[in-house]
mmCIF file with all atom_site columns, C-alpha atoms in Angstrom:
data_model
loop_
_atom_site.group_PDB
_atom_site.id
_atom_site.type_symbol
_atom_site.label_atom_id
_atom_site.label_alt_id
_atom_site.label_comp_id
_atom_site.label_asym_id
_atom_site.label_entity_id
_atom_site.label_seq_id
_atom_site.pdbx_PDB_ins_code
_atom_site.Cartn_x
_atom_site.Cartn_y
_atom_site.Cartn_z
_atom_site.occupancy
_atom_site.B_iso_or_equiv
_atom_site.pdbx_formal_charge
_atom_site.auth_seq_id
_atom_site.auth_comp_id
_atom_site.auth_asym_id
_atom_site.auth_atom_id
_atom_site.pdbx_PDB_model_num
ATOM 1   C CA . MET A 1 1   ? -22.406 -37.718 -36.951 1.00 72.00 ? 1   MET A CA 1
ATOM 2   C CA . SER A 1 2   ? -23.659 -34.160 -37.074 1.00 79.00 ? 2   SER A CA 1
ATOM 3   C CA . ASP A 1 3   ? -21.313 -31.215 -36.853 1.00 81.00 ? 3   ASP A CA 1
ATOM 4   C CA . LYS A 1 4   ? -24.001 -28.996 -35.241 1.00 84.00 ? 4   LYS A CA 1
ATOM 5   C CA . THR A 1 5   ? -22.601 -28.017 -31.869 1.00 86.00 ? 5   THR A CA 1
ATOM 6   C CA . THR A 1 6   ? -24.382 -26.146 -29.145 1.00 86.00 ? 6   THR A CA 1
ATOM 7   C CA . GLN A 1 7   ? -22.542 -22.979 -30.073 1.00 87.00 ? 7   GLN A CA 1
ATOM 8   C CA . ARG A 1 8   ? -23.657 -23.249 -33.686 1.00 86.00 ? 8   ARG A CA 1
ATOM 9   C CA . SER A 1 9   ? -27.241 -24.268 -33.061 1.00 87.00 ? 9   SER A CA 1
ATOM 10  C CA . ASP A 1 10  ? -27.935 -21.773 -30.249 1.00 89.00 ? 10  ASP A CA 1
ATOM 11  C CA . PHE A 1 11  ? -26.097 -18.834 -31.827 1.00 90.00 ? 11  PHE A CA 1
ATOM 12  C CA . VAL A 1 12  ? -28.303 -15.779 -32.506 1.00 90.00 ? 12  VAL A CA 1
ATOM 13  C CA . VAL A 1 13  ? -27.109 -13.312 -35.115 1.00 89.00 ? 13  VAL A CA 1
ATOM 14  C CA . TYR A 1 14  ? -27.576 -9.730  -33.912 1.00 89.00 ? 14  TYR A CA 1
ATOM 15  C CA . PRO A 1 15  ? -27.377 -6.666  -36.183 1.00 90.00 ? 15  PRO A CA 1
ATOM 16  C CA . TYR A 1 16  ? -24.070 -4.862  -35.936 1.00 89.00 ? 16  TYR A CA 1
ATOM 17  C CA . GLU A 1 17  ? -24.230 -1.191  -34.935 1.00 89.00 ? 17  GLU A CA 1
ATOM 18  C CA . HIS A 1 18  ? -21.272 1.035   -35.664 1.00 90.00 ? 18  HIS A CA 1
ATOM 19  C CA . PRO A 1 19  ? -20.009 3.183   -32.767 1.00 91.00 ? 19  PRO A CA 1
ATOM 20  C CA . TYR A 1 20  ? -20.981 6.822   -32.637 1.00 92.00 ? 20  TYR A CA 1
ATOM 21  C CA . LYS A 1 21  ? -18.614 9.111   -34.502 1.00 92.00 ? 21  LYS A CA 1
ATOM 22  C CA . HIS A 1 22  ? -18.835 12.934  -34.296 1.00 93.00 ? 22  HIS A CA 1
ATOM 23  C CA . VAL A 1 23  ? -19.121 14.553  -37.726 1.00 92.00 ? 23  VAL A CA 1
ATOM 24  C CA . PRO A 1 24  ? -17.995 18.224  -37.690 1.00 92.00 ? 24  PRO A CA 1
ATOM 25  C CA . ALA A 1 25  ? -20.090 20.885  -39.418 1.00 93.00 ? 25  ALA A CA 1
ATOM 26  C CA . PRO A 1 26  ? -18.968 21.809  -42.928 1.00 93.00 ? 26  PRO A CA 1
ATOM 27  C CA . TYR A 1 27  ? -16.832 24.883  -43.361 1.00 91.00 ? 27  TYR A CA 1
ATOM 28  C CA . LYS A 1 28  ? -18.670 28.073  -44.284 1.00 90.00 ? 28  LYS A CA 1
ATOM 29  C CA . ALA A 1 29  ? -16.594 30.831  -45.826 1.00 88.00 ? 29  ALA A CA 1
ATOM 30  C CA . PRO A 1 30  ? -17.270 34.364  -44.521 1.00 84.00 ? 30  PRO A CA 1
ATOM 31  C CA . GLU A 1 31  ? -19.236 36.661  -46.821 1.00 87.00 ? 31  GLU A CA 1
ATOM 32  C CA . GLY A 1 32  ? -18.185 40.133  -47.835 1.00 83.00 ? 32  GLY A CA 1
ATOM 33  C CA . ARG A 1 33  ? -14.809 41.884  -47.929 1.00 83.00 ? 33  ARG A CA 1
ATOM 34  C CA . ILE A 1 34  ? -12.270 41.513  -45.131 1.00 79.00 ? 34  ILE A CA 1
ATOM 35  C CA . GLU A 1 35  ? -11.415 44.860  -43.573 1.00 80.00 ? 35  GLU A CA 1
ATOM 36  C CA . ASN A 1 36  ? -7.665  45.083  -43.111 1.00 81.00 ? 36  ASN A CA 1
ATOM 37  C CA . SER A 1 37  ? -7.502  48.671  -41.789 1.00 84.00 ? 37  SER A CA 1
ATOM 38  C CA . THR A 1 38  ? -6.436  49.433  -38.221 1.00 88.00 ? 38  THR A CA 1
ATOM 39  C CA . LEU A 1 39  ? -7.380  52.132  -35.687 1.00 89.00 ? 39  LEU A CA 1
ATOM 40  C CA . TYR A 1 40  ? -3.983  53.766  -36.289 1.00 90.00 ? 40  TYR A CA 1
ATOM 41  C CA . ARG A 1 41  ? -4.826  54.212  -39.955 1.00 87.00 ? 41  ARG A CA 1
ATOM 42  C CA . ASN A 1 42  ? -8.491  55.171  -39.427 1.00 88.00 ? 42  ASN A CA 1
ATOM 43  C CA . GLU A 1 43  ? -7.893  57.756  -36.642 1.00 90.00 ? 43  GLU A CA 1
ATOM 44  C CA . PHE A 1 44  ? -4.643  59.228  -38.007 1.00 90.00 ? 44  PHE A CA 1
ATOM 45  C CA . THR A 1 45  ? -4.779  63.012  -38.644 1.00 90.00 ? 45  THR A CA 1
ATOM 46  C CA . GLU A 1 46  ? -2.182  64.263  -41.109 1.00 88.00 ? 46  GLU A CA 1
ATOM 47  C CA . LYS A 1 47  ? -0.186  67.404  -40.116 1.00 87.00 ? 47  LYS A CA 1
ATOM 48  C CA . ASN A 1 48  ? 1.264   69.859  -42.604 1.00 88.00 ? 48  ASN A CA 1
ATOM 49  C CA . CYS A 1 49  ? 4.665   70.868  -41.109 1.00 87.00 ? 49  CYS A CA 1
ATOM 50  C CA . ALA A 1 50  ? 7.651   72.502  -42.784 1.00 88.00 ? 50  ALA A CA 1
ATOM 51  C CA . PRO A 1 51  ? 10.899  70.497  -42.883 1.00 88.00 ? 51  PRO A CA 1
ATOM 52  C CA . ALA A 1 52  ? 13.480  71.258  -40.217 1.00 88.00 ? 52  ALA A CA 1
ATOM 53  C CA . GLN A 1 53  ? 16.157  73.763  -41.166 1.00 89.00 ? 53  GLN A CA 1
ATOM 54  C CA . PRO A 1 54  ? 19.840  73.342  -40.222 1.00 90.00 ? 54  PRO A CA 1
ATOM 55  C CA . ILE A 1 55  ? 21.006  75.568  -37.344 1.00 91.00 ? 55  ILE A CA 1
ATOM 56  C CA . LYS A 1 56  ? 24.550  76.994  -37.125 1.00 90.00 ? 56  LYS A CA 1
ATOM 57  C CA . PRO A 1 57  ? 26.106  76.504  -33.638 1.00 88.00 ? 57  PRO A CA 1
ATOM 58  C CA . PRO A 1 58  ? 27.058  79.657  -31.698 1.00 88.00 ? 58  PRO A CA 1
ATOM 59  C CA . PRO A 1 59  ? 30.741  80.756  -31.887 1.00 88.00 ? 59  PRO A CA 1
ATOM 60  C CA . ARG A 1 60  ? 33.024  79.246  -29.251 1.00 85.00 ? 60  ARG A CA 1
ATOM 61  C CA . LYS A 1 61  ? 34.933  81.652  -27.039 1.00 83.00 ? 61  LYS A CA 1
ATOM 62  C CA . SER A 1 62  ? 38.593  80.716  -26.314 1.00 82.00 ? 62  SER A CA 1
ATOM 63  C CA . CYS A 1 63  ? 41.766  82.396  -24.971 1.00 80.00 ? 63  CYS A CA 1
ATOM 64  C CA . GLY A 1 64  ? 44.028  83.851  -27.643 1.00 80.00 ? 64  GLY A CA 1
ATOM 65  C CA . ALA A 1 65  ? 47.327  83.394  -25.679 1.00 82.00 ? 65  ALA A CA 1
ATOM 66  C CA . LYS A 1 66  ? 49.713  80.545  -26.536 1.00 83.00 ? 66  LYS A CA 1
ATOM 67  C CA . PHE A 1 67  ? 49.545  77.515  -24.341 1.00 80.00 ? 67  PHE A CA 1
ATOM 68  C CA . GLU A 1 68  ? 52.828  76.994  -22.487 1.00 80.00 ? 68  GLU A CA 1
ATOM 69  C CA . GLY A 1 69  ? 52.062  73.793  -20.655 1.00 82.00 ? 69  GLY A CA 1
ATOM 70  C CA . GLN A 1 70  ? 54.192  74.593  -17.534 1.00 86.00 ? 70  GLN A CA 1
ATOM 71  C CA . PRO A 1 71  ? 52.708  72.982  -14.401 1.00 88.00 ? 71  PRO A CA 1
ATOM 72  C CA . THR A 1 72  ? 52.914  74.512  -10.948 1.00 89.00 ? 72  THR A CA 1
ATOM 73  C CA . TYR A 1 73  ? 55.421  71.968  -9.595  1.00 88.00 ? 73  TYR A CA 1
ATOM 74  C CA . ARG A 1 74  ? 57.900  73.119  -12.276 1.00 86.00 ? 74  ARG A CA 1
ATOM 75  C CA . THR A 1 75  ? 57.440  76.854  -12.012 1.00 86.00 ? 75  THR A CA 1
ATOM 76  C CA . ASP A 1 76  ? 57.377  76.942  -8.173  1.00 88.00 ? 76  ASP A CA 1
ATOM 77  C CA . TYR A 1 77  ? 60.232  74.452  -7.769  1.00 88.00 ? 77  TYR A CA 1
ATOM 78  C CA . ARG A 1 78  ? 63.145  75.752  -5.651  1.00 86.00 ? 78  ARG A CA 1
ATOM 79  C CA . PRO A 1 79  ? 66.516  74.045  -6.376  1.00 86.00 ? 79  PRO A CA 1
ATOM 80  C CA . TRP A 1 80  ? 68.636  73.213  -3.358  1.00 88.00 ? 80  TRP A CA 1
ATOM 81  C CA . ASP A 1 81  ? 72.381  73.259  -3.097  1.00 89.00 ? 81  ASP A CA 1
ATOM 82  C CA . LEU A 1 82  ? 73.162  69.679  -2.036  1.00 88.00 ? 82  LEU A CA 1
ATOM 83  C CA . PRO A 1 83  ? 76.495  67.817  -2.154  1.00 90.00 ? 83  PRO A CA 1
ATOM 84  C CA . PRO A 1 84  ? 76.757  64.988  -4.656  1.00 90.00 ? 84  PRO A CA 1
ATOM 85  C CA . ILE A 1 85  ? 75.933  61.489  -3.544  1.00 89.00 ? 85  ILE A CA 1
ATOM 86  C CA . VAL A 1 86  ? 79.048  59.375  -2.979  1.00 87.00 ? 86  VAL A CA 1
ATOM 87  C CA . SER A 1 87  ? 78.844  55.584  -3.046  1.00 87.00 ? 87  SER A CA 1
ATOM 88  C CA . TYR A 1 88  ? 79.919  53.689  0.108   1.00 82.00 ? 88  TYR A CA 1
ATOM 89  C CA . LYS A 1 89  ? 83.391  52.183  0.118   1.00 80.00 ? 89  LYS A CA 1
ATOM 90  C CA . PRO A 1 90  ? 84.975  50.118  2.953   1.00 75.00 ? 90  PRO A CA 1
ATOM 91  C CA . THR A 1 91  ? 87.875  51.777  4.791   1.00 74.00 ? 91  THR A CA 1
ATOM 92  C CA . GLU A 1 92  ? 91.387  50.498  4.236   1.00 74.00 ? 92  GLU A CA 1
ATOM 93  C CA . ASN A 1 93  ? 92.179  50.240  7.987   1.00 74.00 ? 93  ASN A CA 1
ATOM 94  C CA . ARG A 1 94  ? 89.513  47.644  8.576   1.00 73.00 ? 94  ARG A CA 1
ATOM 95  C CA . PRO A 1 95  ? 91.074  44.419  9.977   1.00 72.00 ? 95  PRO A CA 1
ATOM 96  C CA . THR A 1 96  ? 90.641  41.233  7.968   1.00 74.00 ? 96  THR A CA 1
ATOM 97  C CA . PRO A 1 97  ? 87.985  39.027  9.518   1.00 74.00 ? 97  PRO A CA 1
ATOM 98  C CA . ALA A 1 98  ? 88.865  35.589  10.898  1.00 77.00 ? 98  ALA A CA 1
ATOM 99  C CA . LYS A 1 99  ? 88.254  32.469  8.844   1.00 80.00 ? 99  LYS A CA 1
ATOM 100 C CA . PHE A 1 100 ? 84.705  31.137  9.089   1.00 81.00 ? 100 PHE A CA 1
ATOM 101 C CA . ASP A 1 101 ? 84.718  27.821  10.908  1.00 81.00 ? 101 ASP A CA 1
ATOM 102 C CA . GLY A 1 102 ? 80.990  27.195  10.922  1.00 84.00 ? 102 GLY A CA 1
ATOM 103 C CA . GLU A 1 103 ? 80.828  26.454  14.641  1.00 88.00 ? 103 GLU A CA 1
ATOM 104 C CA . PRO A 1 104 ? 77.516  27.536  16.252  1.00 90.00 ? 104 PRO A CA 1
ATOM 105 C CA . ILE A 1 105 ? 77.237  29.244  19.651  1.00 91.00 ? 105 ILE A CA 1
ATOM 106 C CA . TYR A 1 106 ? 75.655  26.250  21.414  1.00 90.00 ? 106 TYR A CA 1
ATOM 107 C CA . ARG A 1 107 ? 78.809  24.238  20.647  1.00 89.00 ? 107 ARG A CA 1
ATOM 108 C CA . ARG A 1 108 ? 81.349  26.949  21.316  1.00 88.00 ? 108 ARG A CA 1
ATOM 109 C CA . GLU A 1 109 ? 79.820  28.041  24.660  1.00 90.00 ? 109 GLU A CA 1
ATOM 110 C CA . TYR A 1 110 ? 78.787  24.561  25.856  1.00 90.00 ? 110 TYR A CA 1
ATOM 111 C CA . VAL A 1 111 ? 79.987  23.585  29.347  1.00 89.00 ? 111 VAL A CA 1
ATOM 112 C CA . PRO A 1 112 ? 80.137  19.780  29.763  1.00 86.00 ? 112 PRO A CA 1
ATOM 113 C CA . LYS A 1 113 ? 78.770  18.294  33.022  1.00 85.00 ? 113 LYS A CA 1
ATOM 114 C CA . CYS A 1 114 ? 80.088  15.189  34.796  1.00 82.00 ? 114 CYS A CA 1
ATOM 115 C CA . ILE A 1 115 ? 76.948  13.075  34.625  1.00 82.00 ? 115 ILE A CA 1
ATOM 116 C CA . ALA A 1 116 ? 77.171  9.307   34.654  1.00 83.00 ? 116 ALA A CA 1
ATOM 117 C CA . ARG A 1 117 ? 75.577  7.496   31.771  1.00 83.00 ? 117 ARG A CA 1
ATOM 118 C CA . VAL A 1 118 ? 72.212  5.960   32.555  1.00 82.00 ? 118 VAL A CA 1
ATOM 119 C CA . GLU A 1 119 ? 72.315  2.170   32.210  1.00 83.00 ? 119 GLU A CA 1
ATOM 120 C CA . THR A 1 120 ? 69.476  0.544   30.411  1.00 83.00 ? 120 THR A CA 1
ATOM 121 C CA . PHE A 1 121 ? 67.299  -2.162  32.006  1.00 84.00 ? 121 PHE A CA 1
ATOM 122 C CA . LYS A 1 122 ? 67.204  -4.171  28.791  1.00 83.00 ? 122 LYS A CA 1
ATOM 123 C CA . PRO A 1 123 ? 69.051  -7.508  29.192  1.00 79.00 ? 123 PRO A CA 1
ATOM 124 C CA . ASP A 1 124 ? 72.123  -8.110  27.133  1.00 78.00 ? 124 ASP A CA 1
ATOM 125 C CA . ASN A 1 125 ? 71.527  -9.830  23.862  1.00 78.00 ? 125 ASN A CA 1
ATOM 126 C CA . GLU A 1 126 ? 73.922  -12.691 24.652  1.00 78.00 ? 126 GLU A CA 1
ATOM 127 C CA . LEU A 1 127 ? 73.250  -16.438 24.856  1.00 78.00 ? 127 LEU A CA 1
ATOM 128 C CA . LYS A 1 128 ? 74.638  -17.847 28.081  1.00 79.00 ? 128 LYS A CA 1
ATOM 129 C CA . LEU A 1 129 ? 75.675  -21.521 27.678  1.00 81.00 ? 129 LEU A CA 1
ATOM 130 C CA . SER A 1 130 ? 76.397  -23.921 30.531  1.00 82.00 ? 130 SER A CA 1
ATOM 131 C CA . ASN A 1 131 ? 79.512  -26.093 30.584  1.00 86.00 ? 131 ASN A CA 1
ATOM 132 C CA . ALA A 1 132 ? 77.828  -28.859 32.673  1.00 87.00 ? 132 ALA A CA 1
ATOM 133 C CA . PRO A 1 133 ? 76.702  -32.011 30.861  1.00 88.00 ? 133 PRO A CA 1
ATOM 134 C CA . PHE A 1 134 ? 73.030  -32.094 29.807  1.00 85.00 ? 134 PHE A CA 1
ATOM 135 C CA . ILE A 1 135 ? 70.800  -34.248 32.014  1.00 86.00 ? 135 ILE A CA 1
ATOM 136 C CA . GLY A 1 136 ? 68.015  -35.672 29.919  1.00 84.00 ? 136 GLY A CA 1
ATOM 137 C CA . ASP A 1 137 ? 66.123  -37.501 32.720  1.00 88.00 ? 137 ASP A CA 1
ATOM 138 C CA . THR A 1 138 ? 62.406  -36.700 32.801  1.00 90.00 ? 138 THR A CA 1
ATOM 139 C CA . ASN A 1 139 ? 59.582  -37.877 35.078  1.00 90.00 ? 139 ASN A CA 1
ATOM 140 C CA . TYR A 1 140 ? 58.283  -40.069 32.310  1.00 90.00 ? 140 TYR A CA 1
ATOM 141 C CA . ARG A 1 141 ? 61.610  -41.903 32.127  1.00 88.00 ? 141 ARG A CA 1
ATOM 142 C CA . THR A 1 142 ? 62.477  -42.059 35.847  1.00 90.00 ? 142 THR A CA 1
ATOM 143 C CA . GLU A 1 143 ? 59.020  -43.006 37.170  1.00 91.00 ? 143 GLU A CA 1
ATOM 144 C CA . PHE A 1 144 ? 58.033  -45.386 34.373  1.00 90.00 ? 144 PHE A CA 1
ATOM 145 C CA . VAL A 1 145 ? 57.097  -48.903 35.609  1.00 90.00 ? 145 VAL A CA 1
ATOM 146 C CA . PRO A 1 146 ? 57.128  -51.583 32.920  1.00 89.00 ? 146 PRO A CA 1
ATOM 147 C CA . ARG A 1 147 ? 54.191  -54.056 33.082  1.00 88.00 ? 147 ARG A CA 1
ATOM 148 C CA . GLU A 1 148 ? 53.718  -57.465 31.539  1.00 88.00 ? 148 GLU A CA 1
ATOM 149 C CA . ILE A 1 149 ? 51.165  -57.374 28.750  1.00 87.00 ? 149 ILE A CA 1
ATOM 150 C CA . GLU A 1 150 ? 49.538  -60.460 27.343  1.00 88.00 ? 150 GLU A CA 1
ATOM 151 C CA . PRO A 1 151 ? 50.165  -61.042 23.682  1.00 88.00 ? 151 PRO A CA 1
ATOM 152 C CA . ARG A 1 152 ? 47.349  -59.983 21.389  1.00 87.00 ? 152 ARG A CA 1
ATOM 153 C CA . GLU A 1 153 ? 45.422  -62.756 19.737  1.00 87.00 ? 153 GLU A CA 1
ATOM 154 C CA . GLU A 1 154 ? 45.682  -62.878 15.990  1.00 87.00 ? 154 GLU A CA 1
ATOM 155 C CA . LYS A 1 155 ? 42.312  -62.408 14.311  1.00 87.00 ? 155 LYS A CA 1
ATOM 156 C CA . LYS A 1 156 ? 41.767  -64.475 11.226  1.00 87.00 ? 156 LYS A CA 1
ATOM 157 C CA . PRO A 1 157 ? 39.909  -62.807 8.347   1.00 86.00 ? 157 PRO A CA 1
ATOM 158 C CA . THR A 1 158 ? 36.447  -64.187 7.415   1.00 86.00 ? 158 THR A CA 1
ATOM 159 C CA . LEU A 1 159 ? 36.310  -65.802 4.023   1.00 86.00 ? 159 LEU A CA 1
ATOM 160 C CA . LEU A 1 160 ? 33.342  -65.121 1.731   1.00 86.00 ? 160 LEU A CA 1
ATOM 161 C CA . VAL A 1 161 ? 31.493  -68.248 0.612   1.00 85.00 ? 161 VAL A CA 1
ATOM 162 C CA . ARG A 1 162 ? 29.745  -67.994 -2.673  1.00 86.00 ? 162 ARG A CA 1
ATOM 163 C CA . PRO A 1 163 ? 26.103  -69.309 -2.809  1.00 84.00 ? 163 PRO A CA 1
ATOM 164 C CA . LYS A 1 164 ? 25.560  -72.470 -4.823  1.00 87.00 ? 164 LYS A CA 1
ATOM 165 C CA . VAL A 1 165 ? 21.943  -71.559 -5.748  1.00 86.00 ? 165 VAL A CA 1
ATOM 166 C CA . PRO A 1 166 ? 21.573  -69.925 -9.156  1.00 86.00 ? 166 PRO A CA 1
ATOM 167 C CA . PHE A 1 167 ? 20.735  -66.214 -9.172  1.00 82.00 ? 167 PHE A CA 1
ATOM 168 C CA . GLU A 1 168 ? 17.089  -65.371 -9.722  1.00 81.00 ? 168 GLU A CA 1
ATOM 169 C CA . THR A 1 169 ? 16.461  -62.514 -12.158 1.00 80.00 ? 169 THR A CA 1
ATOM 170 C CA . LEU A 1 170 ? 12.788  -62.161 -11.285 1.00 82.00 ? 170 LEU A CA 1
ATOM 171 C CA . THR A 1 171 ? 11.715  -58.812 -10.008 1.00 86.00 ? 171 THR A CA 1
ATOM 172 C CA . THR A 1 172 ? 8.512   -57.807 -8.201  1.00 86.00 ? 172 THR A CA 1
ATOM 173 C CA . ASN A 1 173 ? 7.140   -56.474 -11.496 1.00 86.00 ? 173 ASN A CA 1
ATOM 174 C CA . ARG A 1 174 ? 7.724   -59.809 -13.235 1.00 84.00 ? 174 ARG A CA 1
ATOM 175 C CA . LYS A 1 175 ? 6.670   -62.062 -10.365 1.00 84.00 ? 175 LYS A CA 1
ATOM 176 C CA . ASP A 1 176 ? 3.425   -60.253 -9.402  1.00 86.00 ? 176 ASP A CA 1
ATOM 177 C CA . PHE A 1 177 ? 2.377   -59.407 -12.979 1.00 85.00 ? 177 PHE A CA 1
ATOM 178 C CA . THR A 1 178 ? -1.066  -60.675 -14.082 1.00 86.00 ? 178 THR A CA 1
ATOM 179 C CA . ALA A 1 179 ? -1.890  -60.748 -17.758 1.00 82.00 ? 179 ALA A CA 1
ATOM 180 C CA . LYS A 1 180 ? -4.922  -58.774 -18.903 1.00 79.00 ? 180 LYS A CA 1
ATOM 181 C CA . GLU A 1 181 ? -7.289  -59.606 -21.793 1.00 76.00 ? 181 GLU A CA 1
ATOM 182 C CA . TRP A 1 182 ? -7.374  -56.915 -24.499 1.00 70.00 ? 182 TRP A CA 1
ATOM 183 C CA . CYS A 1 183 ? -9.629  -56.670 -27.555 1.00 62.00 ? 183 CYS A CA 1
ATOM 184 C CA . GLU A 1 184 ? -7.751  -57.059 -30.798 1.00 63.00 ? 184 GLU A CA 1
ATOM 185 C CA . TYR A 1 185 ? -9.630  -54.303 -32.687 1.00 60.00 ? 185 TYR A CA 1
ATOM 186 C CA . PHE A 1 186 ? -11.560 -51.195 -31.682 1.00 58.00 ? 186 PHE A CA 1
ATOM 187 C CA . GLU A 1 187 ? -13.461 -48.789 -33.904 1.00 62.00 ? 187 GLU A CA 1
ATOM 188 C CA . LEU A 1 188 ? -11.881 -45.413 -34.409 1.00 61.00 ? 188 LEU A CA 1
ATOM 189 C CA . CYS A 1 189 ? -14.282 -42.515 -33.775 1.00 61.00 ? 189 CYS A CA 1
ATOM 190 C CA . VAL A 1 190 ? -13.350 -39.772 -36.209 1.00 61.00 ? 190 VAL A CA 1
ATOM 191 C CA . ASN A 1 191 ? -15.317 -36.681 -37.204 1.00 64.00 ? 191 ASN A CA 1
ATOM 192 C CA . PRO A 1 192 ? -16.476 -37.046 -40.823 1.00 63.00 ? 192 PRO A CA 1
ATOM 193 C CA . CYS A 1 193 ? -15.469 -33.480 -41.542 1.00 62.00 ? 193 CYS A CA 1
ATOM 194 C CA . LEU A 1 194 ? -11.801 -34.387 -40.778 1.00 62.00 ? 194 LEU A CA 1
ATOM 195 C CA . LEU A 1 195 ? -11.531 -37.475 -42.970 1.00 62.00 ? 195 LEU A CA 1
ATOM 196 C CA . HIS A 1 196 ? -9.983  -35.560 -45.825 1.00 62.00 ? 196 HIS A CA 1
ATOM 197 C CA . LEU A 1 197 ? -7.098  -34.601 -43.485 1.00 60.00 ? 197 LEU A CA 1
ATOM 198 C CA . ILE A 1 198 ? -6.478  -38.217 -42.459 1.00 57.00 ? 198 ILE A CA 1
ATOM 199 C CA . ASP A 1 199 ? -6.347  -39.420 -46.092 1.00 53.00 ? 199 ASP A CA 1
ATOM 200 C CA . LYS A 1 200 ? -3.511  -36.941 -46.777 1.00 50.00 ? 200 LYS A CA 1
#
């Protein structure tokens, strides 16, 4: 048996082409000297100026008299001749107050009215029992008519009778089965390339 399959026999080998890859240009260093001067340095004009001299401030004019520190509300204040303040004291002739009873005005000045008390419509919460003997006659008892009923027939239970025939263990699979003829040996079709795997 040949191991040449359709995929192996009809396979065509094509040359492999690598995908396009962009290659950057090599670095080229600038030629000459790098100028690091700025416009501020190139266009600057130097000035020859003398250094600044210190200047003495002008003399400060102030009053030569001594400062007293007396405000107007002290110098213009006019003292008044007022009697001394005496603290308040209760007079001795004041009568002693009555003892505090704590009774408010609405109780002290209340005038009672003769108004009858309103009776409630709610029934009294009392259980009223009767002294008469209890009559237990009902319609079911007074109007009941006894009737003659025939006695019920006694039903005899049915007895199970065991079968005398032996139990058959044959099923549909066993009864309807038909034997088939099979060949005792058949040749195994194995790929020759896989025989070394079977031997292991």
